[in-house]
Tab-separated table of C-alpha atoms in Angstrom:
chain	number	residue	atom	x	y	z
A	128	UNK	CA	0.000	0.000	0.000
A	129	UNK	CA	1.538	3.386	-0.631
A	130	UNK	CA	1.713	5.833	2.017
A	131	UNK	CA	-0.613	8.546	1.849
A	132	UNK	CA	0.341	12.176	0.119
A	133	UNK	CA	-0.847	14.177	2.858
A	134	UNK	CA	0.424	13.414	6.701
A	135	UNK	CA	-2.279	13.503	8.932
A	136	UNK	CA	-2.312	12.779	12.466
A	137	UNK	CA	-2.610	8.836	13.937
A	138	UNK	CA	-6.265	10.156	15.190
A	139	UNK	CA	-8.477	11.849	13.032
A	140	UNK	CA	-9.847	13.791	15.915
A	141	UNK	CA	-7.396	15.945	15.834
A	142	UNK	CA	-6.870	18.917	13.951
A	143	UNK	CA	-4.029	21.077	15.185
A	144	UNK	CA	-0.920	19.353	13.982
A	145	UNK	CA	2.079	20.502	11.629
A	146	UNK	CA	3.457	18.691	8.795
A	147	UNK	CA	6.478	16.343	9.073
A	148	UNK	CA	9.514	16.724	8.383
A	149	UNK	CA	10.970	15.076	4.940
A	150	UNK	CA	13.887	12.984	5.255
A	151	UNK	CA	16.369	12.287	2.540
A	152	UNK	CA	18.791	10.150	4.572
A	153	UNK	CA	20.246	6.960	2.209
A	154	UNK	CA	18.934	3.902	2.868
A	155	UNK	CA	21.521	0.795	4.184
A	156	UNK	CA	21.661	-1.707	1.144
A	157	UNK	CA	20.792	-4.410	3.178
A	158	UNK	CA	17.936	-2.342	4.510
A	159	UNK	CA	16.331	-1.228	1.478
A	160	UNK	CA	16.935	-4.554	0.224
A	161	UNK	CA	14.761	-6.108	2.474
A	162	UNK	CA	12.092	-3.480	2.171
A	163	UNK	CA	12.028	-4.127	-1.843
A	164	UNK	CA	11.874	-8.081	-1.306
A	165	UNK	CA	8.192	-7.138	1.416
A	166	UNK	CA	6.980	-4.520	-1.376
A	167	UNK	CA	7.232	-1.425	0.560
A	168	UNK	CA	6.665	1.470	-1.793
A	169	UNK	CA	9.601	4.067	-1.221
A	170	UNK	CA	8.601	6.364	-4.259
A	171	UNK	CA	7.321	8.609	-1.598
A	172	UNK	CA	10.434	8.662	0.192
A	173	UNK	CA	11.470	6.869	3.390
A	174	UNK	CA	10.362	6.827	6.326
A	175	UNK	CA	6.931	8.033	6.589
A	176	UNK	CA	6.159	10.268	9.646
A	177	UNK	CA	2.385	11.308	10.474
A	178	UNK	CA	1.393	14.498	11.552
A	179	UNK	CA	2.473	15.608	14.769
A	180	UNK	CA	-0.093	16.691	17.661
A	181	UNK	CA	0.422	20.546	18.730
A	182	UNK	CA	-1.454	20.212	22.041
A	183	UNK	CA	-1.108	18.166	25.058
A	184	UNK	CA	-4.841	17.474	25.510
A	185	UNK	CA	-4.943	15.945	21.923
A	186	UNK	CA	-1.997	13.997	22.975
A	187	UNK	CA	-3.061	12.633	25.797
A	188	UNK	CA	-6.264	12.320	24.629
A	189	UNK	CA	-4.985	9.170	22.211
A	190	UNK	CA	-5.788	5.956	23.604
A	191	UNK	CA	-7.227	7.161	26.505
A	192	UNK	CA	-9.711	4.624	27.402
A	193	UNK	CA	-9.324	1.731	29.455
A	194	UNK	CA	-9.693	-1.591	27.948
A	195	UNK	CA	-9.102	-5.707	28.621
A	196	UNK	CA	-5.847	-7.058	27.650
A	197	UNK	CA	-6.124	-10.648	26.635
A	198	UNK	CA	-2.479	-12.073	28.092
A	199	UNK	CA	-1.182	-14.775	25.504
A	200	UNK	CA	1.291	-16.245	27.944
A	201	UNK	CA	-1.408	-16.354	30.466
A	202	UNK	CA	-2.836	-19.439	28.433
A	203	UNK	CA	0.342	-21.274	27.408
A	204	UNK	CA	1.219	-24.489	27.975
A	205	UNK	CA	3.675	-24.410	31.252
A	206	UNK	CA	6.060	-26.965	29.363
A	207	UNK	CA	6.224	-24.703	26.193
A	208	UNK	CA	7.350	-27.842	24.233
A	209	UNK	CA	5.684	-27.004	21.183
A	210	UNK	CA	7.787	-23.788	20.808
A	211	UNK	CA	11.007	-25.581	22.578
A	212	UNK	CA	10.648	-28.277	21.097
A	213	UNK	CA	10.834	-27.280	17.242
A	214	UNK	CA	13.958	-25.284	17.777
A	215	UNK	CA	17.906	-26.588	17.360
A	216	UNK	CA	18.765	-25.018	20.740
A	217	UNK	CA	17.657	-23.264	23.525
A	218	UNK	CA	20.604	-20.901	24.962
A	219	UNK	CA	19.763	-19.276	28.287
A	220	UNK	CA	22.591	-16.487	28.143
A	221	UNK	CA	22.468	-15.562	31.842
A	222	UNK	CA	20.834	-17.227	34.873
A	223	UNK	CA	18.662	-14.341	35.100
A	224	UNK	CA	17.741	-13.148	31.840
A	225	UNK	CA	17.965	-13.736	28.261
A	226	UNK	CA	17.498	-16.661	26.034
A	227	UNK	CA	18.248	-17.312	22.480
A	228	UNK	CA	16.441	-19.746	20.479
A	229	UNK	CA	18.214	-21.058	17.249
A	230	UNK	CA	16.542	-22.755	14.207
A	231	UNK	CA	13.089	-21.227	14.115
A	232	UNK	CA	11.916	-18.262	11.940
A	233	UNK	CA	8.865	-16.486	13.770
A	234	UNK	CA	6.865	-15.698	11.171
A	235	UNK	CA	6.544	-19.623	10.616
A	236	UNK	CA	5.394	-19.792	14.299
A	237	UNK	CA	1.729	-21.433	15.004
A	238	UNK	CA	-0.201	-19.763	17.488
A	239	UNK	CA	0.170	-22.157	20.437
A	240	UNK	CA	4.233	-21.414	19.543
A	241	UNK	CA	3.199	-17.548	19.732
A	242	UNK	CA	1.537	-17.849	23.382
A	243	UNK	CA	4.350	-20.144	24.643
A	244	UNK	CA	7.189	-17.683	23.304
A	245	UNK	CA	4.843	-15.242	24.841
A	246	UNK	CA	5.392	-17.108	28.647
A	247	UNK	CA	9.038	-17.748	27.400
A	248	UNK	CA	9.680	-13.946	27.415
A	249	UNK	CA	7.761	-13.207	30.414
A	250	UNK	CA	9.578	-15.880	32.538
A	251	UNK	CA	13.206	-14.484	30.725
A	252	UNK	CA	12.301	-11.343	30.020
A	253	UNK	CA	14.126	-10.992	26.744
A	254	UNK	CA	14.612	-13.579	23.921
A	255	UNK	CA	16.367	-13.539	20.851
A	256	UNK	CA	16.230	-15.195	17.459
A	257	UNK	CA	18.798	-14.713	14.374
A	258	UNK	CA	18.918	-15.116	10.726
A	259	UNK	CA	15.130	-14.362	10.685
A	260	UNK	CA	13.864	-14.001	7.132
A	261	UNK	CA	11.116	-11.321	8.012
A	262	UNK	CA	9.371	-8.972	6.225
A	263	UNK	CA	7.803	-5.749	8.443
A	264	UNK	CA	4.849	-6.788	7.735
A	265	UNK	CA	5.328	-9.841	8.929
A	266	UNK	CA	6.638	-8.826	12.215
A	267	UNK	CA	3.553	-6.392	13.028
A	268	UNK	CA	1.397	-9.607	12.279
A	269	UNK	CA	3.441	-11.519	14.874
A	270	UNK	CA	3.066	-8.344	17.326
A	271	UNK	CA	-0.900	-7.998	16.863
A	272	UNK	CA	-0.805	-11.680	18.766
A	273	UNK	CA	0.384	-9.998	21.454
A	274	UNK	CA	-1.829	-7.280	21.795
A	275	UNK	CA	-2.595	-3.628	20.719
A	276	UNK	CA	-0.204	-2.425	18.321
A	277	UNK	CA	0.922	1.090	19.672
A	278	UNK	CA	0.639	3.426	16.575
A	279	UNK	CA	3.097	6.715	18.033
A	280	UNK	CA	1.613	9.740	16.873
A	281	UNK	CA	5.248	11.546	15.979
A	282	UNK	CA	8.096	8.923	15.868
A	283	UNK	CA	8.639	7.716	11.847
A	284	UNK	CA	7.455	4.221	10.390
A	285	UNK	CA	7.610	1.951	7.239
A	286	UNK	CA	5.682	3.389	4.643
A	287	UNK	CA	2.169	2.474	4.284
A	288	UNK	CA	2.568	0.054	7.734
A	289	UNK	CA	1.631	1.610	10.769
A	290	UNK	CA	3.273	0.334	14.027
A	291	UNK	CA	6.452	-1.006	12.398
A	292	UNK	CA	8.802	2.015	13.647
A	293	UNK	CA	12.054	2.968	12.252
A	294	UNK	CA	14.994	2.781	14.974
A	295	UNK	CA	17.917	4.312	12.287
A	296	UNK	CA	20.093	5.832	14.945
A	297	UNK	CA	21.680	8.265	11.739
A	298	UNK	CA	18.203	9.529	11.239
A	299	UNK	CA	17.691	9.903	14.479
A	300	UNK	CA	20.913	12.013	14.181
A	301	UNK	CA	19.634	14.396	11.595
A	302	UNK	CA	17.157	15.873	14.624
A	303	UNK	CA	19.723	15.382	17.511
A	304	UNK	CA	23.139	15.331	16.988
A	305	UNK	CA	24.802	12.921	18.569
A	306	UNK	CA	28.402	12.646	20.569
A	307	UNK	CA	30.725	10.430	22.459
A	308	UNK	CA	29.841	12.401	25.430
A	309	UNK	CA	25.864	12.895	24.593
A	310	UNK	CA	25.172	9.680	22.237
A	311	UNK	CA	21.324	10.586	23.510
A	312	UNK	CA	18.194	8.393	22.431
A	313	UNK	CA	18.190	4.902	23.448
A	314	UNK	CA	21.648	5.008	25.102
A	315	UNK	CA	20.265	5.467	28.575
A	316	UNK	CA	18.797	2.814	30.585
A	317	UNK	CA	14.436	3.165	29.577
A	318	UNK	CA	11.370	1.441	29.355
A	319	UNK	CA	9.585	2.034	26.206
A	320	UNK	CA	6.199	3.828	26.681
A	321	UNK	CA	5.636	4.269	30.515
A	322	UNK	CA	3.502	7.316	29.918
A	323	UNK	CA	0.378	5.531	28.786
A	324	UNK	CA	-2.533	4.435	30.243
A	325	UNK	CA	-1.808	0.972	29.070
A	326	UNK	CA	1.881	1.049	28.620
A	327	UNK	CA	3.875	-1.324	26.706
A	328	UNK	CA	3.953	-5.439	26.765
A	329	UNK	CA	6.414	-6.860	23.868
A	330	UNK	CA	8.279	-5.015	21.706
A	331	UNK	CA	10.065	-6.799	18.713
A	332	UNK	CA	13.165	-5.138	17.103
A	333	UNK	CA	14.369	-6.515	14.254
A	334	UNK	CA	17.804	-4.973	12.927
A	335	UNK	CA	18.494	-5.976	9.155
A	336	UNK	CA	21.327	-3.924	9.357
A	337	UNK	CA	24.195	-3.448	12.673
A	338	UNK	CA	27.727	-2.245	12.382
A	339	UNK	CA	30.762	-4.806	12.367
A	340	UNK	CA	32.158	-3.835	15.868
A	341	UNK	CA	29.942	-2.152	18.837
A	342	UNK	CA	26.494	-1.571	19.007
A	343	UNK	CA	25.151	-4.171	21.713
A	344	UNK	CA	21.809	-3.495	23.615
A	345	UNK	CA	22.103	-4.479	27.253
A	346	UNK	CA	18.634	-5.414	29.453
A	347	UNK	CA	18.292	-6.015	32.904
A	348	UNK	CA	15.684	-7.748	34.754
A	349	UNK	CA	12.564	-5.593	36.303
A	350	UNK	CA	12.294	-9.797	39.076
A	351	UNK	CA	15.892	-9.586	39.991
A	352	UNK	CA	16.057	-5.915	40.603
A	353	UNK	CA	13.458	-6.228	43.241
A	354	UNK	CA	14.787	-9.030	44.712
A	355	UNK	CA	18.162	-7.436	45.307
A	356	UNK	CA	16.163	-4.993	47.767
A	357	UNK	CA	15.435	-6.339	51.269
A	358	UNK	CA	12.495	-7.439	52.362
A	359	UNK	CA	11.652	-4.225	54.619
A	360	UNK	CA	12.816	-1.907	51.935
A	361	UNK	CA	10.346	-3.904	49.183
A	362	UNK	CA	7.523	-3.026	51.846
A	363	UNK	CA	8.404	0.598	52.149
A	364	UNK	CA	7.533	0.440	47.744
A	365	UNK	CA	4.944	-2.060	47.484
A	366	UNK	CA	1.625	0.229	46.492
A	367	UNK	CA	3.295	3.415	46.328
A	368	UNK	CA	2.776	4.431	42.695
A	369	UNK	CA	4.862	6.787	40.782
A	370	UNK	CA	4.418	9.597	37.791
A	371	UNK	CA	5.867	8.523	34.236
A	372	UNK	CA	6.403	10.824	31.549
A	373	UNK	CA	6.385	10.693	28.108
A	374	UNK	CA	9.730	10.691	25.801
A	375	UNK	CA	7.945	13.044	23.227
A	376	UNK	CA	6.708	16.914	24.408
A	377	UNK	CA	3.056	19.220	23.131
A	378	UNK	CA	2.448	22.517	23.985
A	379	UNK	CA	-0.239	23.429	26.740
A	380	UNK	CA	-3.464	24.414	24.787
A	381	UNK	CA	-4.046	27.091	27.457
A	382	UNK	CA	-0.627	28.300	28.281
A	383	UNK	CA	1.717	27.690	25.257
A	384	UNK	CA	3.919	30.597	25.783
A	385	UNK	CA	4.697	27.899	28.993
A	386	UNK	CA	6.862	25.433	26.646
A	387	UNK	CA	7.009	21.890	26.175
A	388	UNK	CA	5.295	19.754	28.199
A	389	UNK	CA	5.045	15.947	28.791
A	390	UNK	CA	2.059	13.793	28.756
A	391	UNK	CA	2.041	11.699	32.614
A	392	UNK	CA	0.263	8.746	34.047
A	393	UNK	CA	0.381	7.570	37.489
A	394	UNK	CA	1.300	3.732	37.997
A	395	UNK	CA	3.158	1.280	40.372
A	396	UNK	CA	5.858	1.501	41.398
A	397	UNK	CA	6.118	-2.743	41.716
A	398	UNK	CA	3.781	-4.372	39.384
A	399	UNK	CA	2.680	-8.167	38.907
A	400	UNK	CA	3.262	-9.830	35.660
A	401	UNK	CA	0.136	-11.453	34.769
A	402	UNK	CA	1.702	-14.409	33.031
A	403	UNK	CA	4.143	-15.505	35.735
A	404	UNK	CA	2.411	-13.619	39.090
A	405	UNK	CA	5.655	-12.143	39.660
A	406	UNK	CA	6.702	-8.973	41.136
A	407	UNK	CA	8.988	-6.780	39.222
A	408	UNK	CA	10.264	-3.297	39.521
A	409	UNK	CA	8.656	-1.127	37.909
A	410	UNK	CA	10.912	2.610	36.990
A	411	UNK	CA	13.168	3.899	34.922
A	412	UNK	CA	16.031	6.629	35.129
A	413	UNK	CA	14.760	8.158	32.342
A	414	UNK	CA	10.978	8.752	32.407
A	415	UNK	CA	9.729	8.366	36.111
A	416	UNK	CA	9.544	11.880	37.700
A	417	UNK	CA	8.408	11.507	41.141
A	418	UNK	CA	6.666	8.951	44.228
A	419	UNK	CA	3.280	10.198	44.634
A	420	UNK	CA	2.407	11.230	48.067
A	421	UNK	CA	6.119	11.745	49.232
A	422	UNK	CA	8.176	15.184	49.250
A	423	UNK	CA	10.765	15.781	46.265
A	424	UNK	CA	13.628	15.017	48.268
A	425	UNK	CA	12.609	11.827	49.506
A	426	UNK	CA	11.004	11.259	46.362
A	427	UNK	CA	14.712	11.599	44.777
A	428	UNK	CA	16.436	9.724	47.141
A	429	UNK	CA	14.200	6.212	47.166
A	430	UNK	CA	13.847	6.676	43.068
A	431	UNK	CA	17.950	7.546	42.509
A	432	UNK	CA	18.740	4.555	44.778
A	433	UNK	CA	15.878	2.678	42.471
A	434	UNK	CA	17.895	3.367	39.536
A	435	UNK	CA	20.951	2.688	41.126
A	436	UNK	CA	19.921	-0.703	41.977
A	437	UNK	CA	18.603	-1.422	38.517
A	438	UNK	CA	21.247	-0.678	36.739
A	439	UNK	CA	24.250	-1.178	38.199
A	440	UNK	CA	23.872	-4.727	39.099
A	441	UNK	CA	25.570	-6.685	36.133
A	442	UNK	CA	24.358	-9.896	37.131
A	443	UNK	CA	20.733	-9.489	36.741
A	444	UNK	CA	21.400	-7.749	32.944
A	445	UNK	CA	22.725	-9.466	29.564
A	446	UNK	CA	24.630	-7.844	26.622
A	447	UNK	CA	23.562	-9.126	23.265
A	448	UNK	CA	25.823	-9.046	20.270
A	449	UNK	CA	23.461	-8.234	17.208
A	450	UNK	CA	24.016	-9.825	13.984
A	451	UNK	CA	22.216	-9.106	10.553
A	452	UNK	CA	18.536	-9.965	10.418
A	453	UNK	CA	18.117	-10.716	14.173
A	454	UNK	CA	15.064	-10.294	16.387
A	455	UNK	CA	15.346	-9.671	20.145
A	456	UNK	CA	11.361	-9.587	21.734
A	457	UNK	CA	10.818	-8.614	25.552
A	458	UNK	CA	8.670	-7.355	27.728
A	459	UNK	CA	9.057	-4.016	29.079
A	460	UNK	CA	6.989	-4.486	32.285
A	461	UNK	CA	9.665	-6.191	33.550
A	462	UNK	CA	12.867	-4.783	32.017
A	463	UNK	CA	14.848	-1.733	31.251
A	464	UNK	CA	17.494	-1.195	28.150
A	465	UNK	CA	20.065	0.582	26.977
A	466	UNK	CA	21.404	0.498	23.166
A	467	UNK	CA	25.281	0.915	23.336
A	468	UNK	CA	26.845	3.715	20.784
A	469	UNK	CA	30.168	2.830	20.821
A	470	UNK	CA	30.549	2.697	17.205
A	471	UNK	CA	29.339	6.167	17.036
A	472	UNK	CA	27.568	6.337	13.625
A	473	UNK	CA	30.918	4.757	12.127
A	474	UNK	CA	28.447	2.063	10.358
A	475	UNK	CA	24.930	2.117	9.438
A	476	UNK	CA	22.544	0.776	11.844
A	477	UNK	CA	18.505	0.037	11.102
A	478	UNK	CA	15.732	-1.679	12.651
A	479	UNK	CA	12.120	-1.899	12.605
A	480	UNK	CA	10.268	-2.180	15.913
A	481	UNK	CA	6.356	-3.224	16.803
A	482	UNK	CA	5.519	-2.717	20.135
A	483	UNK	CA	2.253	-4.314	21.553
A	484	UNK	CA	0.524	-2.603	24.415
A	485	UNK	CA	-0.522	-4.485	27.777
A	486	UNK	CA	-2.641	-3.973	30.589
A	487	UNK	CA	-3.237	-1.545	32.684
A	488	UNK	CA	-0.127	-2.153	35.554
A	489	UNK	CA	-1.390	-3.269	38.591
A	490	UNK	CA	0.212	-4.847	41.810
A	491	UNK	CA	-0.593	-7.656	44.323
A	492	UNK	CA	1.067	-8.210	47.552
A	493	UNK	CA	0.013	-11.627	47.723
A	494	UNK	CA	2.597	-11.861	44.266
A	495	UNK	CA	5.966	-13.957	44.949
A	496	UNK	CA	8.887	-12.601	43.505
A	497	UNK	CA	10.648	-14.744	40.912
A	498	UNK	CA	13.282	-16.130	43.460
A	499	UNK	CA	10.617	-17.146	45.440
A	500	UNK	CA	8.227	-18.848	42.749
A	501	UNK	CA	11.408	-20.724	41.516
A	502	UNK	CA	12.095	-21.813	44.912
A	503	UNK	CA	15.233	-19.563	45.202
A	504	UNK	CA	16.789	-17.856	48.282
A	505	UNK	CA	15.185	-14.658	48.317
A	506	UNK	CA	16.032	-12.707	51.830
């Protein structure tokens, strides 16, 4: 389908928006390649990019409706041996997190596979599969098993396919520069979507193309991060929730002489997976502003030591090596990442990315924590 001449906003609702910028970036051989072989028109140009919201009420206003999420994993088969095993090999990279699965290509995947790769990422929180022969079409059909498909109202996609973004760190450069000192974007520990009301399940990159030396994406488990706080510290955080903000910024309708401003949601601050039952924590350095109901400075101090916690512990994260055509999937309830720029725009780099939205975070202090649930020590 080709993309359509006129970029209008993701919701038709509203009506103050500018125009996108046009990009006239060179695609990665390899890239475009694989875009010719799905029949992606590019006559238009690539990416496409809709029209951007002006106001923070229209923002906000997007998928603002509460709804049931439908939990594939929830109904898997414990065992997952249909998905297991039809594969060559089943790597676990770290005790903690990360698996790789060789010798499948998803978009071959039946859907009992699909809900038992769904448990698989929810118990490991990130799994990866290489040498996938996928078009992006393919990959938002895998993602729509999953859930919602979150359509963003300003970050660019594959023409004429909504929901399969572009992550094309040298575009990405054309709007931001980019440094050794300030390599910006994804390099900084994140969650993807925190800000909505239903924030994001899976998300599914798939990089046809990654530079030669560098670029690695590191996660880190949202189970083992809680775990490594003591048990009277996880009762001082179980039920307090927290205000997330939004990556992208709008103007206040009423006030926009006040500048940029970002859309919020309140959630918890330790949520239950509802595939597993397990407690994970649930922030991020780079979107979670404040504790609600505690003063700024004790705010800080629980949510820097949060952070702290999350990220510094290198034995609850993994470091994946990409290769050409590989797909990592996990669930960002339960994780943060960080994409590593040490190449620094050196090579080309370029991914497409569907992200499914979940439900509505939640939390249960009846939950175990993974540890606990796997019959771990976990005091």
């Amino acid at each position: 389908m080709a993309p359509s001449a006129i970029a209008l906003p993701i919701d038709s609702r509203i009506k103050d928006f500018k125009a996108p910028r046009k990009d006239n970036l060179g695609l990665p051989e390899t890239t475009r390649a694989r875009l010719e072989k799905a029949g992606i028109d590019l006559s238009n140009g690539y990416p496409e990019r809709p029209g951007v919201p002006l106001y923070l009420d229209d923002a906000t206003s997007i998928r603002n409706v509460e709804r049931e999420h439908v939990e594939p994993g929830a109904r898997a088969d414990k065992s997952k041996s249909a998905l297991l095993s039809a594969a060559k090999e089943v790597i676990h990279l770290t005790s903690h997190i990360g698996t790789e699965i060789v010798g499948l290509q998803l978009k071959d995947l039946t859907d009992q596979q699909k809900d038992e790769l769904g448990l698989l990422i929810a118990e490991r929180s990130v799994v990866f599969f290489r040498d996938q022969d996928l078009s992006p079409q393919e990959q938002k059909k895998l993602g729509e098993h999953y859930g919602e498909i979150e359509i963003h109202p300003q970050t660019p996609h594959v023409p004429g396919v909504k929901g399969v973004n572009i992550i094309w760190p040298a575009l990405q450069a054309t709007e931001r520069k980019a440094s050794f000192r300030q390599p910006g974007g994804a390099s900084r520990w994140h969650s993807d979507l925190v800000h909505e009301l239903h924030p994001a399940g899976i998300t599914h990159l798939h990089n046809d193309t990654v530079p030669s030396i560098g670029g690695d994406t590191l996660w880190a488990s949202g189970y083992s991060a809680y775990s490594k706080l003591s048990p009277e510290f996880r009762k001082i955080i179980d039920g307090k929730k927290a205000i997330y903000f939004s990556a992208h910024t709008y103007l206040d309708r009423n006030d926009p002489e006040a500048g940029p401003k970002h859309i919020e949601r309140i959630h918890p601050l330790v949520r239950v997976h509802p595939a597993t039952g397990w407690k994970s924590l649930f922030v991020n350095r780079a979107m979670t502003k404040a504790i609600v109901g505690l003063d700024k400075d004790e705010s800080d101090v629980i949510l820097n030591y949060l952070f702290h916690v999350y990220e510094s512990n290198v034995d609850i994260q993994v470091r994946f090596k990409w290769t050409p055509r590989t797909s990592a999937i996990w669930d960002n309830r339960i994780t943060i990442h960080n994409a590593s720029w040490d190449y620094e725009g050196s090579e080309p780099r370029h991914g497409t990315r569907v992200t499914t939205l979940a439900e509505k975070p939640y939390f249960d202090p009846d939950a175990p924590t993974r540890r606990q649930a796997l019959g771990l020590e976990d005091d």
